[in-house]
Short mmCIF file of C-alpha atoms and ligand atoms in Angstrom, two decimals:
data_model
loop_
_atom_site.label_atom_id
_atom_site.label_comp_id
_atom_site.label_asym_id
_atom_site.label_seq_id
_atom_site.Cartn_x
_atom_site.Cartn_y
_atom_site.Cartn_z
CA MET A 1 0.00 0.00 0.00
CA LYS A 2 1.23 3.49 -0.91
CA VAL A 3 1.37 5.86 2.07
CA LEU A 4 1.85 9.60 1.65
CA LEU A 5 4.11 11.24 4.25
CA THR A 6 3.72 15.00 4.26
CA GLY A 7 6.87 16.43 5.85
CA GLY A 8 8.36 12.97 5.38
CA ALA A 9 11.92 14.26 4.95
CA GLY A 10 11.94 15.57 8.53
CA TYR A 11 13.25 13.98 11.72
CA ILE A 12 10.21 11.85 12.58
CA GLY A 13 9.06 11.49 8.98
CA SER A 14 12.35 10.00 7.78
CA HIS A 15 12.45 7.48 10.63
CA THR A 16 8.80 6.57 9.93
CA CYS A 17 9.69 6.09 6.25
CA VAL A 18 12.26 3.45 7.23
CA GLU A 19 9.82 1.57 9.47
CA LEU A 20 7.03 1.69 6.87
CA ILE A 21 9.37 0.14 4.29
CA ASN A 22 10.45 -2.48 6.84
CA ALA A 23 6.75 -3.30 7.32
CA GLY A 24 6.17 -3.69 3.55
CA TYR A 25 4.53 -0.34 2.79
CA SER A 26 5.49 2.00 -0.09
CA PRO A 27 6.04 5.52 1.24
CA VAL A 28 5.88 8.64 -0.92
CA ILE A 29 7.16 11.92 0.52
CA ALA A 30 5.79 15.43 0.03
CA ASP A 31 8.02 18.08 1.56
CA ASN A 32 8.95 21.74 0.94
CA TYR A 33 12.28 21.23 2.73
CA ASP A 34 11.50 24.12 5.09
CA ASN A 35 12.73 22.06 8.05
CA SER A 36 14.51 19.21 6.26
CA CYS A 37 16.73 18.42 3.28
CA PRO A 38 16.88 15.98 0.33
CA GLU A 39 19.92 14.25 1.84
CA ALA A 40 17.71 12.74 4.54
CA VAL A 41 15.70 10.91 1.86
CA LYS A 42 18.89 9.67 0.21
CA ARG A 43 19.95 8.25 3.58
CA VAL A 44 16.57 6.50 3.98
CA GLU A 45 17.10 4.91 0.56
CA GLU A 46 20.63 3.90 1.58
CA ILE A 47 19.41 2.29 4.82
CA THR A 48 16.50 0.42 3.22
CA GLY A 49 17.75 -0.17 -0.33
CA VAL A 50 14.37 1.10 -1.50
CA SER A 51 13.80 4.22 -3.60
CA VAL A 52 11.36 6.75 -2.13
CA PRO A 53 9.56 9.12 -4.53
CA VAL A 54 9.61 12.76 -3.36
CA TYR A 55 7.32 15.61 -4.39
CA GLU A 56 8.87 18.96 -3.45
CA LEU A 57 5.78 21.05 -2.79
CA ASP A 58 3.81 23.10 -0.31
CA VAL A 59 1.08 20.90 1.15
CA ALA A 60 -1.21 23.96 1.24
CA ASP A 61 -0.99 24.18 -2.58
CA PHE A 62 -4.22 22.49 -3.72
CA ASP A 63 -3.23 22.08 -7.39
CA ALA A 64 0.15 20.57 -6.57
CA VAL A 65 -1.30 18.17 -3.99
CA ASP A 66 -4.20 17.28 -6.32
CA LYS A 67 -1.74 16.43 -9.11
CA MET A 68 0.27 14.23 -6.73
CA PHE A 69 -2.89 12.33 -5.69
CA SER A 70 -3.78 11.89 -9.39
CA GLU A 71 -0.42 10.22 -9.93
CA ASN A 72 -0.53 7.95 -6.88
CA ASP A 73 -3.14 5.57 -5.51
CA PHE A 74 -2.57 6.36 -1.80
CA GLY A 75 -4.07 4.00 0.79
CA ALA A 76 -3.33 6.39 3.65
CA VAL A 77 -1.72 9.68 4.61
CA ILE A 78 0.55 10.52 7.55
CA HIS A 79 0.51 14.27 8.05
CA PHE A 80 3.80 15.43 9.60
CA ALA A 81 4.21 18.70 7.67
CA GLY A 82 4.03 21.77 9.88
CA LEU A 83 6.04 24.48 11.61
CA LYS A 84 6.97 23.25 15.07
CA ALA A 85 9.01 25.67 17.16
CA VAL A 86 7.12 26.74 20.29
CA GLY A 87 9.06 29.97 20.81
CA GLU A 88 8.95 30.97 17.12
CA SER A 89 5.19 30.39 17.08
CA CYS A 90 4.83 33.16 19.69
CA GLU A 91 6.80 35.55 17.45
CA ILE A 92 5.02 34.78 14.15
CA PRO A 93 1.65 33.28 15.12
CA ILE A 94 -0.14 34.15 11.85
CA ARG A 95 2.46 32.25 9.82
CA TYR A 96 1.95 29.25 12.12
CA TYR A 97 -1.86 29.34 11.85
CA ARG A 98 -1.76 29.93 8.09
CA ASN A 99 0.73 27.12 7.43
CA ASN A 100 -0.31 24.49 9.97
CA ILE A 101 -4.06 24.84 9.38
CA ASP A 102 -4.08 25.43 5.60
CA THR A 103 -2.00 22.31 4.97
CA THR A 104 -4.52 20.17 6.85
CA LEU A 105 -7.56 21.72 5.15
CA THR A 106 -6.02 21.28 1.70
CA LEU A 107 -5.05 17.71 2.45
CA LEU A 108 -8.59 16.82 3.58
CA GLU A 109 -10.12 18.41 0.47
CA VAL A 110 -7.81 16.50 -1.87
CA MET A 111 -8.22 13.22 0.05
CA LYS A 112 -12.00 13.55 -0.28
CA LYS A 113 -11.73 14.26 -4.00
CA HIS A 114 -9.63 11.15 -4.55
CA GLY A 115 -11.42 8.82 -2.13
CA VAL A 116 -8.50 8.46 0.30
CA ASN A 117 -10.03 7.81 3.72
CA ASN A 118 -7.21 7.12 6.20
CA ILE A 119 -5.15 9.81 7.89
CA VAL A 120 -2.70 9.69 10.80
CA PHE A 121 -1.90 13.10 12.28
CA SER A 122 1.26 14.16 14.08
CA SER A 123 -0.14 15.78 17.21
CA SER A 124 1.68 16.59 20.43
CA ALA A 125 1.43 16.29 24.21
CA THR A 126 1.61 20.06 24.15
CA VAL A 127 -2.18 20.06 23.59
CA TYR A 128 -2.59 19.18 27.28
CA GLY A 129 -1.19 22.58 28.20
CA VAL A 130 -0.34 22.76 31.91
CA PRO A 131 -1.42 19.29 33.12
CA GLU A 132 -3.64 19.18 36.23
CA LYS A 133 -2.06 15.81 37.03
CA VAL A 134 0.24 13.22 35.51
CA PRO A 135 0.47 10.71 33.93
CA LEU A 136 -1.60 12.11 31.11
CA VAL A 137 -4.57 10.13 29.76
CA GLU A 138 -6.18 10.89 26.38
CA GLY A 139 -9.48 12.10 27.84
CA MET A 140 -7.86 14.70 30.12
CA PRO A 141 -8.53 18.39 29.57
CA THR A 142 -6.68 20.15 26.75
CA GLY A 143 -5.71 23.78 26.40
CA CYS A 144 -2.59 25.34 24.96
CA THR A 145 -0.04 27.91 26.07
CA ASN A 146 1.36 28.83 22.65
CA PRO A 147 0.23 29.20 19.00
CA TYR A 148 2.13 26.06 17.94
CA GLY A 149 0.17 24.00 20.45
CA TRP A 150 -3.10 25.64 19.39
CA THR A 151 -2.46 24.68 15.77
CA LYS A 152 -2.07 21.06 16.88
CA LEU A 153 -5.28 21.17 18.92
CA MET A 154 -7.18 22.98 16.16
CA ASN A 155 -6.04 20.36 13.67
CA GLU A 156 -7.26 17.64 16.02
CA GLN A 157 -10.65 19.38 16.08
CA ILE A 158 -10.77 19.84 12.28
CA LEU A 159 -9.90 16.18 11.67
CA SER A 160 -12.39 14.97 14.27
CA ASP A 161 -15.19 17.13 12.80
CA ALA A 162 -14.30 15.90 9.30
CA SER A 163 -14.61 12.27 10.38
CA ASN A 164 -17.90 13.00 12.20
CA ALA A 165 -19.26 14.35 8.91
CA ASP A 166 -17.89 11.56 6.73
CA SER A 167 -18.50 7.98 7.85
CA GLU A 168 -15.79 6.75 5.49
CA LEU A 169 -13.00 8.88 7.04
CA SER A 170 -10.67 7.25 9.56
CA VAL A 171 -8.55 9.61 11.70
CA VAL A 172 -5.80 8.60 14.13
CA LEU A 173 -4.35 11.39 16.27
CA LEU A 174 -0.95 10.56 17.76
CA ARG A 175 0.05 12.80 20.65
CA TYR A 176 3.85 12.61 20.70
CA PHE A 177 5.71 13.22 23.92
CA ASN A 178 9.43 14.03 23.59
CA PRO A 179 11.08 12.26 20.64
CA ILE A 180 14.88 11.83 20.87
CA GLY A 181 17.46 9.38 19.55
CA ALA A 182 18.21 8.25 16.01
CA HIS A 183 18.27 5.19 13.77
CA GLU A 184 20.97 2.72 14.93
CA SER A 185 22.88 3.24 11.66
CA GLY A 186 23.65 6.85 12.63
CA ARG A 187 22.74 7.86 9.06
CA ILE A 188 19.51 9.71 9.88
CA GLY A 189 18.74 11.85 12.91
CA GLU A 190 17.59 15.17 14.30
CA ASP A 191 19.06 18.12 12.38
CA PRO A 192 17.59 21.33 13.82
CA ASN A 193 18.07 24.66 12.04
CA GLY A 194 20.33 27.02 14.03
CA ILE A 195 20.70 26.75 17.81
CA PRO A 196 18.58 23.81 19.04
CA ASN A 197 15.50 24.64 21.12
CA ASN A 198 15.18 21.07 22.36
CA LEU A 199 17.26 19.44 25.08
CA MET A 200 18.86 16.43 23.39
CA PRO A 201 20.15 18.11 20.23
CA TYR A 202 21.57 20.85 22.44
CA ILE A 203 23.37 18.23 24.56
CA THR A 204 24.77 16.42 21.51
CA GLN A 205 26.06 19.70 20.05
CA VAL A 206 27.81 20.47 23.35
CA ALA A 207 29.31 16.96 23.21
CA ALA A 208 30.44 17.63 19.62
CA GLY A 209 32.06 20.92 20.64
CA LYS A 210 29.67 22.98 18.53
CA LEU A 211 28.22 24.65 21.65
CA GLU A 212 30.09 25.53 24.84
CA ARG A 213 27.81 24.60 27.72
CA LEU A 214 24.27 23.44 28.34
CA GLY A 215 21.90 25.77 30.14
CA VAL A 216 19.52 23.88 32.42
CA PHE A 217 16.33 25.92 32.45
CA GLY A 218 15.44 25.99 36.13
CA ASN A 219 16.10 23.65 39.06
CA ASP A 220 13.34 24.95 41.31
CA TYR A 221 10.42 22.98 39.87
CA PRO A 222 8.40 20.70 42.18
CA THR A 223 10.18 17.60 40.81
CA PRO A 224 12.61 15.11 42.42
CA ASP A 225 15.73 17.07 41.46
CA GLY A 226 14.05 20.41 40.68
CA THR A 227 14.56 20.19 36.91
CA GLY A 228 11.81 19.65 34.32
CA VAL A 229 10.47 16.12 33.86
CA ARG A 230 9.42 14.83 30.42
CA ASP A 231 8.49 11.54 28.74
CA TYR A 232 11.37 10.96 26.30
CA ILE A 233 10.63 8.40 23.62
CA HIS A 234 13.07 6.89 21.09
CA VAL A 235 12.22 8.19 17.61
CA VAL A 236 12.32 4.61 16.23
CA ASP A 237 9.67 3.54 18.77
CA LEU A 238 7.65 6.59 17.73
CA ALA A 239 8.09 5.66 14.06
CA LYS A 240 6.83 2.14 14.75
CA ALA A 241 3.73 3.60 16.40
CA HIS A 242 2.86 5.14 13.01
CA VAL A 243 3.03 1.73 11.33
CA LYS A 244 0.56 0.44 13.89
CA ALA A 245 -1.59 3.54 13.41
CA ILE A 246 -1.80 2.99 9.64
CA ALA A 247 -3.02 -0.57 10.21
CA TYR A 248 -5.53 0.67 12.81
CA ALA A 249 -6.85 3.40 10.48
CA ASP A 250 -7.30 0.81 7.74
CA SER A 251 -9.58 -1.30 9.91
CA HIS A 252 -11.56 1.37 11.77
CA LYS A 253 -13.66 4.47 11.06
CA GLY A 254 -14.05 7.64 13.10
CA THR A 255 -11.41 9.39 15.20
CA GLU A 256 -9.11 7.86 17.82
CA ILE A 257 -6.52 9.64 19.99
CA PHE A 258 -3.38 7.94 21.36
CA ASN A 259 -0.62 9.12 23.69
CA ILE A 260 2.69 7.94 22.24
CA GLY A 261 5.09 7.93 25.16
CA THR A 262 6.95 5.47 27.36
CA GLY A 263 4.99 6.26 30.54
CA LYS A 264 8.29 7.12 32.30
CA GLY A 265 9.31 10.65 33.25
CA TYR A 266 12.95 11.70 33.30
CA SER A 267 14.35 15.02 34.51
CA VAL A 268 16.79 17.20 32.61
CA LEU A 269 19.60 16.08 34.92
CA ASP A 270 18.56 12.43 34.49
CA ILE A 271 19.10 12.91 30.74
CA VAL A 272 22.40 14.74 31.17
CA ASN A 273 23.77 12.13 33.58
CA ALA A 274 22.60 9.20 31.45
CA PHE A 275 24.10 10.77 28.33
CA MET A 276 27.47 11.32 30.07
CA LYS A 277 27.51 7.76 31.46
CA VAL A 278 26.48 5.94 28.29
CA ASN A 279 28.85 7.89 26.05
CA ASN A 280 31.64 8.44 28.58
CA LEU A 281 31.58 12.17 27.84
CA ASP A 282 31.41 15.31 29.97
CA ILE A 283 28.55 17.75 29.40
CA PRO A 284 29.31 21.01 31.19
CA TYR A 285 26.16 22.83 32.25
CA ASP A 286 24.93 25.82 34.20
CA ILE A 287 21.63 26.24 35.99
CA LYS A 288 19.71 29.07 34.28
CA PRO A 289 16.35 30.69 35.05
CA ARG A 290 13.20 28.83 34.02
CA ARG A 291 12.26 29.11 30.30
CA ALA A 292 8.99 30.98 29.69
CA GLY A 293 6.12 28.59 28.95
CA ASP A 294 7.81 25.51 30.39
CA ILE A 295 5.89 23.19 32.68
CA ALA A 296 7.26 21.13 35.57
CA GLU A 297 6.16 17.63 34.61
CA CYS A 298 4.67 15.95 31.54
CA TYR A 299 4.58 12.22 30.92
CA ALA A 300 2.14 9.79 29.36
CA ASN A 301 -0.12 7.00 30.41
CA PRO A 302 0.41 4.96 27.21
CA GLU A 303 -1.97 2.12 28.13
CA LYS A 304 -4.49 2.90 25.40
CA ALA A 305 -1.83 2.71 22.68
CA ASN A 306 -0.47 -0.46 24.27
CA LYS A 307 -3.87 -2.17 24.34
CA VAL A 308 -5.67 -0.75 21.30
CA LEU A 309 -2.82 -0.11 18.85
CA GLY A 310 -0.79 -3.08 20.05
CA TRP A 311 2.22 -0.77 20.35
CA LYS A 312 4.66 -0.33 23.24
CA ALA A 313 7.95 1.56 23.46
CA GLU A 314 10.83 -0.94 23.53
CA LYS A 315 13.97 1.22 23.70
CA ASN A 316 15.31 2.60 26.98
CA LEU A 317 17.07 5.79 28.01
CA GLU A 318 20.51 4.31 27.37
CA ASP A 319 19.49 3.46 23.78
CA MET A 320 18.20 7.01 23.30
CA CYS A 321 21.42 8.59 24.61
CA ARG A 322 23.69 6.23 22.67
CA ASP A 323 21.83 6.64 19.38
CA SER A 324 21.56 10.42 19.72
CA TRP A 325 25.31 10.70 20.11
CA ASN A 326 26.04 8.13 17.37
CA TRP A 327 24.12 10.33 14.90
CA GLN A 328 25.74 13.59 16.05
CA LYS A 329 29.30 12.32 16.23
CA ASN A 330 29.06 10.89 12.70
CA ASN A 331 27.30 13.95 11.28
CA LYS A 332 28.83 16.97 13.02
CA ASN A 333 26.92 19.36 10.75
CA GLY A 334 23.83 17.22 10.37
CA TYR A 335 22.93 16.64 6.73
CA LYS A 336 24.77 19.73 5.48
C1 LIG B 401 12.66 19.45 27.55
C2 LIG B 401 13.16 19.84 28.93
C3 LIG B 401 13.31 22.22 29.27
C4 LIG B 401 16.55 22.85 26.34
C5 LIG B 401 8.81 20.82 23.09
C6 LIG B 401 7.46 21.10 22.48
C7 LIG B 401 6.81 19.80 22.07
C8 LIG B 401 7.75 19.06 21.15
C9 LIG B 401 9.05 18.77 21.89
C10 LIG B 401 7.43 19.66 18.84
C11 LIG B 401 12.41 21.02 29.54
C12 LIG B 401 14.70 21.58 29.32
C13 LIG B 401 15.56 22.27 27.13
C14 LIG B 401 17.71 23.39 26.96
C15 LIG B 401 16.83 22.75 29.10
N1 LIG B 401 8.05 19.84 20.00
N2 LIG B 401 15.72 22.23 28.48
N3 LIG B 401 17.81 23.32 28.33
O1 LIG B 401 9.70 21.87 25.80
O2 LIG B 401 9.21 19.48 26.62
O3 LIG B 401 8.64 20.10 24.29
O4 LIG B 401 9.61 20.05 22.23
O5 LIG B 401 6.58 18.87 18.58
O6 LIG B 401 5.60 20.06 21.42
O7 LIG B 401 6.62 21.69 23.46
O8 LIG B 401 11.03 19.89 24.93
O9 LIG B 401 13.45 19.49 24.64
O10 LIG B 401 12.59 21.89 24.57
O11 LIG B 401 12.63 20.64 26.75
O12 LIG B 401 16.95 22.72 30.36
O13 LIG B 401 18.63 23.94 26.30
O14 LIG B 401 14.53 20.26 28.83
O15 LIG B 401 13.18 23.22 30.27
O16 LIG B 401 12.31 20.81 30.94
P1 LIG B 401 9.63 20.41 25.52
P2 LIG B 401 12.48 20.51 25.15
#
C-alpha cells in the first residue's frame, strides 16, 4: 500500500519512512524542505535499499497536492508537515496558523476528491497545556499555552469534525511526547536549524564541541531534582507507532486519539547524567532561570496505545542517549 508522508523528509518522517518500508509499505514523501533536506531521503534509501519518490511542494498548494494524488493511488496519509518551534510560534503566530491549518484543510479536500479515507496526524502532548495531574490520559482536559500548540489542537478538532461528517474517514491522532534518539545506523537523525531549542540536540552539540555549555532551564520545579520532567521516547519507537496507526486506520472508522510515550518521566539532569555515562563524555552545564512557557512535569499513560494499537515503546534511556550521540558524532553538521 502506498502511504503519503507530508513532511516525510523531517526527523520523525524520515524514521517513519524506514519503518514503513520495513513493514512492507510503499512511502511517498511530500516536503517543501523548510525544516529538512533531500539528503535525509537519500539516507533513507541507503538504509532500506528502496527508492522513495519525493514531491517537493507546499502541502497547502491544492493544485500541486491534487496532481500528486492523481499520480498515486494512496491507501493512507501521515501528516507530519508543519512548523513546530514553540518559541517561534509566539513571534510569528499568523504564519503558524496559516501554514499548519491550511496544509490540513487542503489535504482533507484533496483526500475527499480522490477517495483516500485514512489519515494519521502528528499531534503533540503540548495540547494538554499545563497538566492538572500526571500521567496524562487521552481524555484529560486540553488547552494550549502557545500558537504552535493551538495549531495542533485545532487540527485535532478539524480532523475529528471531518470524520464525524464523513462515515468513510478514519482519523488517528498521535500525541507525541518528547522524541529523541536516532536510527541505529547513525545515518539519519535530528538536524535542527540554528541553535537547538530542544534538550537532546543541544546536549549532543555540546558533546560535539559545537556549543560551549548546556543551560539547564530551572532547578526549582516541584520535581525530584528540581529540573523539568518529560516523557522521552526513542524516535524509532515513535516511528513504529505510526506503522501500527496505519493498520488501525485501515480497519476502523471515526477518530481515535493515542498518547505515544513510554509512561516514564525523566528530569533534565537524568538525561544529562545518562548521556554522560552511556557515552563516557562530559557535558558542562549551568543552571539558568526557568524558560517561559515551560511546565514542571509531563509524561504519558500509554496504556491505550499499548492495548488498542498493540504498540509499546521498547527502547530505553541508554538506547536514546547512545543513538543520539552516534548520529551527532558521525554527522557533526547534520545533513549539510
Ligand atoms: C525538555 C526539557 C526544558 C533545552 C517541546 C514542544 C513539544 C515538542 C518537543 C514539537 C524542559 C529543558 C531544554 C535546553 C533545558 N516539540 N531544556 N535546556 O519543551 O518538553 O517540548 O519540544 O513537537 O511540542 O513543546 O522539549 O526538549 O525543549 O525541553 O533545560 O537547552 O529540557 O526546560 O524541561 P519540551 P524541550
